[in-house]
mmCIF file of C-alpha atoms in Angstrom:
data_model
loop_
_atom_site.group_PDB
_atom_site.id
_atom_site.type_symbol
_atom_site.label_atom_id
_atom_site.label_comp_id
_atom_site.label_asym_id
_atom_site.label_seq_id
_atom_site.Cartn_x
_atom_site.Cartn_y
_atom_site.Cartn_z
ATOM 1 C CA UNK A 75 -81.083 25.430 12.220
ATOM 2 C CA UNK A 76 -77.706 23.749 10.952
ATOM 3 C CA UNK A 77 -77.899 20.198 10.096
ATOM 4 C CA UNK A 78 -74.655 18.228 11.797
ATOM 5 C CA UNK A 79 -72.938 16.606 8.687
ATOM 6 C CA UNK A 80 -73.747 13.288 9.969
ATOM 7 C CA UNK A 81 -77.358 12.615 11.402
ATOM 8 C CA UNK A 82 -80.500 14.382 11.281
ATOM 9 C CA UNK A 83 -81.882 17.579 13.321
ATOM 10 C CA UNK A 84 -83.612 16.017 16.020
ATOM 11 C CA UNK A 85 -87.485 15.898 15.607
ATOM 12 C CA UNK A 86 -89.849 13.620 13.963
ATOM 13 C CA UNK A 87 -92.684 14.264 12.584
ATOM 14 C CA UNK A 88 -96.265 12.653 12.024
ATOM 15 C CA UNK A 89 -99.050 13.258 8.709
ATOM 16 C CA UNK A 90 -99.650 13.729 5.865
ATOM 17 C CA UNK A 91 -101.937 15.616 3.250
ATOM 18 C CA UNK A 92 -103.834 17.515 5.788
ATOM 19 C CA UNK A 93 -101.062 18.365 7.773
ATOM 20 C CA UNK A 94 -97.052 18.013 8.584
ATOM 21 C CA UNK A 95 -96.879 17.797 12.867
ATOM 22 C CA UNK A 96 -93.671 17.755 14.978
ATOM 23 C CA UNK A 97 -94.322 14.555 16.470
ATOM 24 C CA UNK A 98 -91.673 14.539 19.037
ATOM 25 C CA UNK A 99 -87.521 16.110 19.862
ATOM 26 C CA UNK A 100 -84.901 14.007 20.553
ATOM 27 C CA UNK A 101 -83.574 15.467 23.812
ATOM 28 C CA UNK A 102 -79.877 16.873 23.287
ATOM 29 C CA UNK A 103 -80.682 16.819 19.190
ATOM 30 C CA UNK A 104 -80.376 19.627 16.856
ATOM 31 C CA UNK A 105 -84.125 20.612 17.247
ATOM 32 C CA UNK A 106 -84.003 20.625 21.115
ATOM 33 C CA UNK A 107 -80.539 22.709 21.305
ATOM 34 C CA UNK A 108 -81.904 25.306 18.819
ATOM 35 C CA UNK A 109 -85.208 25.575 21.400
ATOM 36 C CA UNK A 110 -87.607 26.633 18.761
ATOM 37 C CA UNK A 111 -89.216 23.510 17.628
ATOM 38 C CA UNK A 112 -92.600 22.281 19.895
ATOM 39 C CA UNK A 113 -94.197 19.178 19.915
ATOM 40 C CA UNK A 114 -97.948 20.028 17.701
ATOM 41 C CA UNK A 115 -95.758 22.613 15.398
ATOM 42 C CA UNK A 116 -97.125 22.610 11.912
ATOM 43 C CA UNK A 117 -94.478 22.547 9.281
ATOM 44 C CA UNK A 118 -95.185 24.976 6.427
ATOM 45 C CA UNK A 119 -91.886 24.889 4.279
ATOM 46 C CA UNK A 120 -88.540 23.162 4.566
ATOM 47 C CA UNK A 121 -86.073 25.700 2.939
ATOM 48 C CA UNK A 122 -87.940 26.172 -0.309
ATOM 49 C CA UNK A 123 -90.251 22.943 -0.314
ATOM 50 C CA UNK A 124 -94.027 23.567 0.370
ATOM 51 C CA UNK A 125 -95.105 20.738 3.151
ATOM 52 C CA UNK A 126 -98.656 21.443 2.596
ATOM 53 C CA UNK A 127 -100.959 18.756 0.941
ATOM 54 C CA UNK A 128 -97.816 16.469 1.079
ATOM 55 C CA UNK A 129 -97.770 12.744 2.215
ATOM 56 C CA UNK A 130 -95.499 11.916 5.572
ATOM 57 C CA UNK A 131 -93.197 10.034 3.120
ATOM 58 C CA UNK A 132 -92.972 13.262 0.826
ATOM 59 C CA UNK A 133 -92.065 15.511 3.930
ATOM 60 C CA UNK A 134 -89.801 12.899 5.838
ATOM 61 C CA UNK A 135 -87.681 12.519 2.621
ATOM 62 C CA UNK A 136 -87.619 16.493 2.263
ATOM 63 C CA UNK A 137 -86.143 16.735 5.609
ATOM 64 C CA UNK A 138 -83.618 13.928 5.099
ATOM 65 C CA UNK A 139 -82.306 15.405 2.089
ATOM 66 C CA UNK A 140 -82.079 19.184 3.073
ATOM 67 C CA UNK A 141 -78.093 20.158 3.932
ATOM 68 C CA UNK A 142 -76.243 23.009 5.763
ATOM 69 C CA UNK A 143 -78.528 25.548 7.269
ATOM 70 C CA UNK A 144 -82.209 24.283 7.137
ATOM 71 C CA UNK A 145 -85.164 26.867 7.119
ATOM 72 C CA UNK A 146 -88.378 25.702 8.977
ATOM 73 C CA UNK A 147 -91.319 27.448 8.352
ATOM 74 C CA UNK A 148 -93.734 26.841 11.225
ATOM 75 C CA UNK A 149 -97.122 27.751 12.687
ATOM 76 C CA UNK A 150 -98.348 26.664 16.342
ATOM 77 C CA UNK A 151 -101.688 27.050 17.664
ATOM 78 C CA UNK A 152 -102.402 30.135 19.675
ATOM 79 C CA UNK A 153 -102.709 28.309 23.087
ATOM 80 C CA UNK A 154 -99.357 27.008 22.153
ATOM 81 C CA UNK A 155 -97.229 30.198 22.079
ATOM 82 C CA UNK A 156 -95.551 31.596 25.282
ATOM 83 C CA UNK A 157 -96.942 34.521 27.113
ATOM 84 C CA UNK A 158 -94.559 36.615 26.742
ATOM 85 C CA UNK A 159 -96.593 40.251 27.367
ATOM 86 C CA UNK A 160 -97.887 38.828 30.991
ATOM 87 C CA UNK A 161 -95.516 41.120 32.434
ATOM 88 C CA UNK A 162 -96.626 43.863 30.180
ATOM 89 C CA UNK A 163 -100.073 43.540 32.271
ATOM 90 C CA UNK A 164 -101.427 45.689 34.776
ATOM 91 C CA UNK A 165 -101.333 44.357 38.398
ATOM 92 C CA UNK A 166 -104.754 46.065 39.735
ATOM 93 C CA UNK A 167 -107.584 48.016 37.383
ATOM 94 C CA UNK A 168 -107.665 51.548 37.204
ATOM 95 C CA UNK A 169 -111.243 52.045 37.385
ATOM 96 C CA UNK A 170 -111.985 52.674 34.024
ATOM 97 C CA UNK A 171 -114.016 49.156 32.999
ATOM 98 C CA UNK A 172 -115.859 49.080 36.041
ATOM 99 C CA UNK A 173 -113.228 46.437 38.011
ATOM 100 C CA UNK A 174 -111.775 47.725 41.080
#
């Protein structure tokens, strides 16, 4: 995401050596425009910085600094990602399992 030339991008996070956490968006920020930050993300990397085994101060000075185009490296828990092959699903069995 591009980081405004005055400000930050939008998010906060919470942590520390066992794990970096998108703590909250500021509504309107950088993070919410971009839509690809969630609340409970784990940061990985910030461009080319690690943010595991870091302290919060380590990672919310990392973020401050980086300029231009940042590069978030994330992961999100399983129950957190969208559905996005519900569609994709049949409506009524075929047969085959046993399920009519």
């Amino acid at each position: 995401m591009e980081k405004p030339p005055v400000g930050g991008l939008g998010f906060s996070v919470i942590g520390g050596e066992r794990g970096i956490f998108v703590k909250s968006i500021t509504p309107g920020g950088t993070a919410d425009t971009a839509g690809t930050l969630q609340v409970g993300d784990r940061l990985l990397k910030v461009n080319e910085d690690l943010m595991i085994g870091v302290s919060h101060s380590k990672a919310v000075t990392t973020i401050r600094k980086a300029k231009g185009l940042v590069h978030l490296i994330v992961s999100r828990p399983p129950d957190q990602m969208p559905n996005t092959y519900l569609g994709f699903l049949p409506l009524k069995s075929n047969g085959v399992n046993g399920n009519n």
